[in-house]
Coordinates of C-alpha atoms in Angstrom, one line a residue:
M428 CA 38.8 142.3 180.6
G429 CA 41.6 141.3 178.2
S430 CA 41.8 144.9 176.9
A431 CA 42.0 146.3 180.4
A432 CA 44.6 143.8 181.3
G433 CA 46.7 144.6 178.3
T434 CA 46.5 148.3 179.0
C435 CA 47.6 147.6 182.6
E436 CA 50.6 145.6 181.4
I437 CA 51.7 148.5 179.1
A438 CA 51.3 151.0 181.9
R439 CA 53.7 148.9 184.1
L440 CA 56.5 149.2 181.5
P441 CA 59.1 151.9 182.2
E442 CA 58.5 155.1 180.2
D443 CA 62.2 155.0 179.1
L444 CA 61.6 151.6 177.5
L445 CA 58.4 152.8 175.7
S446 CA 60.2 156.0 174.6
A447 CA 63.1 153.9 173.2
A448 CA 60.7 151.7 171.3
L449 CA 58.7 154.6 169.8
A450 CA 61.9 156.4 168.8
L451 CA 62.6 153.5 166.4
T452 CA 59.3 154.2 164.6
T453 CA 58.1 157.3 162.7
P454 CA 56.4 160.5 163.9
R455 CA 53.1 159.2 162.4
D456 CA 53.4 155.9 164.3
A457 CA 54.3 157.6 167.6
C458 CA 51.2 159.9 167.3
R459 CA 49.1 156.8 166.7
A460 CA 50.5 155.0 169.6
A461 CA 49.8 158.0 171.8
A462 CA 46.1 157.4 171.2
V463 CA 46.3 153.8 172.5
S464 CA 47.0 154.5 176.2
R465 CA 48.2 157.1 178.6
A466 CA 51.5 155.3 179.0
F467 CA 52.2 155.6 175.3
R468 CA 51.0 159.2 175.3
D469 CA 53.5 160.2 178.0
A470 CA 56.3 158.3 176.2
A471 CA 55.4 159.6 172.8
G472 CA 55.8 163.2 173.9
S473 CA 59.2 162.7 175.5
Y474 CA 62.4 164.5 174.6
A475 CA 64.1 161.2 173.6
V476 CA 61.5 160.4 170.9
W477 CA 61.4 163.7 169.2
T478 CA 65.2 164.2 169.3
R479 CA 65.3 161.0 167.2
F480 CA 62.7 162.4 164.7
V481 CA 64.6 165.7 164.1
P482 CA 67.5 164.8 161.8
R483 CA 70.9 165.6 163.2
D484 CA 72.3 166.4 159.7
L485 CA 69.9 169.3 158.9
P486 CA 71.5 171.7 156.4
P487 CA 72.3 175.3 157.7
V488 CA 69.3 177.5 157.7
A489 CA 69.4 181.2 156.5
D490 CA 69.6 183.9 159.2
G491 CA 66.2 184.9 160.5
E492 CA 64.3 181.9 159.2
L493 CA 63.7 180.5 162.7
A494 CA 63.7 183.8 164.5
G495 CA 61.7 184.3 167.6
P496 CA 61.6 182.3 170.9
A497 CA 63.0 178.8 170.7
P498 CA 60.4 176.0 170.6
P499 CA 59.7 174.8 174.1
S500 CA 60.2 171.2 173.2
K501 CA 61.8 168.9 170.6
K502 CA 58.3 168.0 169.4
E503 CA 57.4 171.7 168.9
R504 CA 60.6 172.1 166.9
F505 CA 59.7 169.1 164.7
L506 CA 56.2 170.6 164.2
R507 CA 57.8 173.9 163.1
L508 CA 60.2 172.3 160.7
S509 CA 57.5 170.0 159.3
D510 CA 55.1 172.8 158.4
C511 CA 55.1 172.5 154.6
R512 CA 53.2 175.7 154.3
C513 CA 56.2 177.6 155.6
P514 CA 59.4 175.9 154.5
V515 CA 62.7 177.4 155.8
L516 CA 65.1 179.0 153.4
L517 CA 68.6 177.4 153.5
A518 CA 71.8 179.3 154.0
D519 CA 73.0 178.8 150.4
G520 CA 70.6 181.6 149.4
L521 CA 70.3 185.3 150.4
R522 CA 67.3 186.3 152.3
I523 CA 66.1 189.9 151.6
Q524 CA 62.9 191.9 151.9
P525 CA 62.6 194.0 148.7
V526 CA 58.8 194.5 148.7
P527 CA 57.1 196.4 151.6
K528 CA 53.8 194.7 150.9
N529 CA 55.3 191.3 151.2
P530 CA 57.8 191.3 154.1
L531 CA 58.2 187.5 154.0
L532 CA 59.4 187.5 150.4
A533 CA 62.7 185.6 150.0
Y534 CA 65.3 185.1 147.3
G535 CA 67.2 181.9 147.6
L536 CA 68.3 178.6 146.0
K537 CA 66.6 176.0 148.2
S538 CA 64.0 175.7 150.9
M539 CA 63.5 172.7 153.2
W540 CA 60.9 171.1 155.5
L541 CA 60.4 167.7 157.1
D542 CA 57.8 165.2 156.1
R543 CA 55.4 165.1 159.0
G544 CA 54.6 161.4 158.6
S545 CA 58.0 160.0 158.2
G546 CA 60.4 162.8 159.3
A547 CA 62.3 162.6 156.0
K548 CA 63.8 165.8 154.6
C549 CA 62.0 167.5 151.7
Y550 CA 63.3 170.3 149.5
M551 CA 62.2 172.9 146.9
L552 CA 64.8 173.8 144.4
L553 CA 63.8 177.4 143.8
E554 CA 63.9 179.1 140.4
R555 CA 67.0 181.0 141.1
G556 CA 68.8 177.7 141.9
L557 CA 67.7 176.1 138.6
H558 CA 69.3 176.3 135.2
I559 CA 66.8 177.6 132.7
S560 CA 67.8 178.0 129.1
W561 CA 67.7 181.7 128.3
G562 CA 66.4 182.3 131.8
C563 CA 68.4 185.6 132.1
T564 CA 67.0 187.0 128.8
P565 CA 64.0 189.2 129.5
C566 CA 62.3 188.6 126.2
Y567 CA 62.2 184.9 126.9
W568 CA 61.7 184.7 130.7
H569 CA 60.4 187.3 133.2
W570 CA 61.2 187.1 136.9
M571 CA 58.5 188.3 139.2
N572 CA 56.7 188.0 142.6
L573 CA 53.2 186.6 143.2
P574 CA 51.1 187.2 146.3
D575 CA 50.6 183.4 146.7
S576 CA 54.3 182.5 146.6
R577 CA 56.8 183.5 149.2
F578 CA 59.6 183.0 146.7
E579 CA 60.4 184.6 143.4
V580 CA 59.0 182.8 140.3
A581 CA 59.8 182.8 136.6
E582 CA 57.3 183.4 133.8
L583 CA 57.9 182.0 130.3
M584 CA 57.4 184.8 127.8
S585 CA 58.2 183.0 124.5
V586 CA 60.6 180.2 123.6
C587 CA 60.9 177.3 121.2
W588 CA 63.6 175.4 123.1
F589 CA 62.3 174.8 126.6
E590 CA 64.7 173.4 129.2
I591 CA 64.8 173.5 133.0
R592 CA 67.5 171.6 135.0
G593 CA 68.1 171.2 138.7
K594 CA 70.3 169.1 141.0
I595 CA 70.7 168.2 144.7
H596 CA 73.4 166.2 146.5
S597 CA 72.3 162.8 147.7
K598 CA 73.7 163.5 151.2
M599 CA 71.2 166.2 151.7
L600 CA 68.4 163.7 151.3
S601 CA 67.2 161.1 153.9
R602 CA 68.9 157.7 153.6
D603 CA 67.0 154.6 152.4
T604 CA 64.1 156.7 151.2
A605 CA 62.0 156.7 148.0
Y606 CA 61.6 160.2 146.6
A607 CA 59.6 161.8 143.8
A608 CA 60.5 165.0 142.0
Y609 CA 57.7 167.5 141.0
I610 CA 57.8 170.6 138.9
V611 CA 55.6 173.2 140.6
F612 CA 54.0 175.7 138.3
K613 CA 50.9 177.6 137.1
I614 CA 49.5 178.0 133.6
P615 CA 47.6 181.3 133.3
F616 CA 44.8 181.9 130.7
G617 CA 46.2 182.6 127.3
S618 CA 49.2 180.3 127.4
Y619 CA 49.9 178.0 124.5
G620 CA 52.4 175.4 123.2
L621 CA 52.5 173.5 126.4
D622 CA 50.0 170.8 125.6
Y623 CA 51.5 169.2 122.4
P624 CA 54.1 167.9 121.7
P625 CA 54.6 166.5 125.2
Q626 CA 57.7 167.3 127.3
K627 CA 60.4 164.8 128.5
A628 CA 61.2 164.6 132.2
S629 CA 64.3 162.8 133.4
I630 CA 66.2 162.0 136.6
D631 CA 69.8 161.0 136.6
T632 CA 70.6 159.0 139.8
V633 CA 73.8 158.6 141.7
A634 CA 74.1 155.0 140.5
G635 CA 74.1 156.2 136.9
K636 CA 70.5 155.2 136.2
K637 CA 68.5 157.5 133.9
I638 CA 64.7 157.6 134.6
I639 CA 62.8 159.1 131.6
R640 CA 59.1 159.7 131.3
K641 CA 56.8 161.6 128.9
V642 CA 54.9 164.3 130.6
C643 CA 52.5 167.1 129.6
L644 CA 52.3 170.4 131.5
K645 CA 48.9 171.3 130.1
S646 CA 46.3 168.6 129.5
Y647 CA 43.8 168.8 126.7
E648 CA 40.5 170.6 127.3
G649 CA 41.5 171.1 131.0
R650 CA 41.0 167.4 131.8
H651 CA 43.5 167.6 134.7
V652 CA 40.9 169.1 136.9
N653 CA 39.6 165.6 137.7
R654 CA 43.1 164.9 139.2
Q655 CA 43.7 161.8 137.1
V656 CA 47.3 161.2 136.4
T657 CA 47.1 159.8 132.9
V658 CA 44.2 160.2 130.4
P659 CA 43.9 160.3 126.6
L660 CA 44.6 163.8 125.2
A661 CA 44.3 165.4 121.8
P662 CA 43.6 163.5 118.6
E663 CA 47.3 164.0 117.6
Y664 CA 48.2 161.8 120.6
N665 CA 45.8 159.1 119.7
K666 CA 47.3 158.9 116.2
S667 CA 50.7 158.6 117.7
Y668 CA 49.5 155.7 120.0
R669 CA 48.1 153.8 117.0
L670 CA 51.5 154.1 115.3
G671 CA 53.1 152.6 118.4
H672 CA 54.9 155.7 119.7
G673 CA 54.4 155.1 123.4
R674 CA 52.0 155.5 126.4
N675 CA 50.0 158.5 127.5
P676 CA 52.0 161.2 129.1
V677 CA 51.8 161.9 132.8
L678 CA 49.6 164.9 133.6
P679 CA 49.7 167.5 136.4
K680 CA 47.6 167.5 139.5
E681 CA 46.1 170.5 141.4
R682 CA 47.6 171.2 144.8
T683 CA 45.9 172.5 147.9
D684 CA 47.9 175.8 147.7
G685 CA 46.4 176.6 144.3
W686 CA 49.5 175.6 142.2
M687 CA 49.9 172.6 139.9
E688 CA 52.5 169.9 140.2
L689 CA 53.7 167.3 137.7
E690 CA 55.6 164.2 138.8
M691 CA 58.9 164.0 136.9
G692 CA 59.9 160.6 138.2
V693 CA 60.7 158.5 141.3
F694 CA 64.1 157.5 142.6
Y695 CA 65.5 155.8 145.7
N696 CA 68.2 157.4 147.8
K697 CA 70.2 154.4 149.3
E698 CA 72.5 154.4 152.3
G699 CA 76.0 155.1 151.0
D700 CA 74.9 157.1 147.9
D701 CA 77.4 160.0 147.4
G702 CA 76.8 162.2 144.5
E703 CA 74.4 164.5 142.7
V704 CA 70.9 163.6 141.6
R705 CA 69.9 165.6 138.5
F706 CA 66.5 166.6 137.2
S707 CA 65.4 168.0 133.9
L708 CA 62.3 169.0 131.9
L709 CA 62.9 169.4 128.2
Q710 CA 60.9 170.1 125.0
T711 CA 62.9 171.1 121.9
S712 CA 60.4 171.1 119.1
G713 CA 60.1 174.1 116.9
T714 CA 56.7 175.0 118.4
S715 CA 56.5 178.3 120.3
K716 CA 55.6 178.1 124.0
E717 CA 54.3 180.8 126.2
G718 CA 52.7 181.4 129.6
L719 CA 54.3 178.9 132.0
I720 CA 55.0 180.2 135.6
V721 CA 57.5 178.1 137.4
Q722 CA 58.1 178.1 141.2
G723 CA 60.6 175.3 141.3
I724 CA 61.3 171.6 141.6
E725 CA 60.0 169.9 144.7
I726 CA 61.6 166.7 146.1
R727 CA 59.7 164.8 148.7
P728 CA 59.3 161.2 150.0
K729 CA 56.9 158.9 148.1
K730 CA 55.3 155.8 149.4
L731 CA 55.9 152.9 147.0
G732 CA 53.5 150.1 146.2

C-alpha cells in the first residue's frame, strides 16, 4: 500500500518538475529513474533532460562525421555521440578515404565521444596528433592501417630511445571531473625489449603537478591475460625490489575491442583550469625495442574511490 501511494504521489507531480530534477543528475541516473515509475519514464525521455546531458561546448566535428538524417530527439543524439565504438573525428584533422576496402578509414588528430554514464567528454589523441621521437623515420616507425582500427596506427620497427608525448587543453575536458589517460596499443608476436626495463608514464597538470608512475607495456610470461593491474614480473624486477628501487609497475589490461590499454595516470580537471594537460611515455635505456603498435592516448573519466 505504501509503495502504491508513493507511486501515486510521484505521478501527481508536474512532468516539468520531474524533468528539471532529472536534468540535474546524470544520464545513468535518469535511465535508472525511468524504471521506477511511468511518471519518471516520461520525464526522463523529455527534451529538457537530454538537452542538459549533451554538452553545449562540444568541439567542432569534422565534415561528414555525423552525416545522414538528424537524430529525431536529443536522447538519440546523445546515444549517437556516446557510442564509444564509433567516436567522431574532430575538425582539427583531415578526413579522407584512401583505401577502397575500408571506406570509414580516417586520418586525424583527435576523436571524441561522450561517456554514457556521466555524459563527460572523452577523447582519443590519435597517432598523427602525438609527438613520437623519430616517428617520421621509416626505419624506426612504420605508419599503417589495420582492419580493426578506423584510424591510422604506428608500428615500432626498432629504437633504443622510446618516447611518445601528447597534450590536450583543459577546456576541452569536462569540468570538475576525474580523468585517466591510457595508451592504447598492441604487441604482436615477435616483439621484444618492451618488458624490461619498465617505462615511465607521466602527466603534467594545469596546476603544475607532475604525476609519474612506472609502467610495463609487456608483462612477463603473458601474465596480463588475467587482467590484474600489478603483479610481480621477471627475476630482474624482484632483485630491484629487494634493493629498495620501488613498487611493481602498472601492467596493461585487455580491452573488449581486442586492443590493450595501460593506465598512464589519473588527474582532476577542476572548474577554472585553463591550460594544457601533457602526457608522456618514456624509456631511454640502451636496450633495443621492437614490435609495439600504437593507436593513441585515450582520455576518459574515472570513478575515484
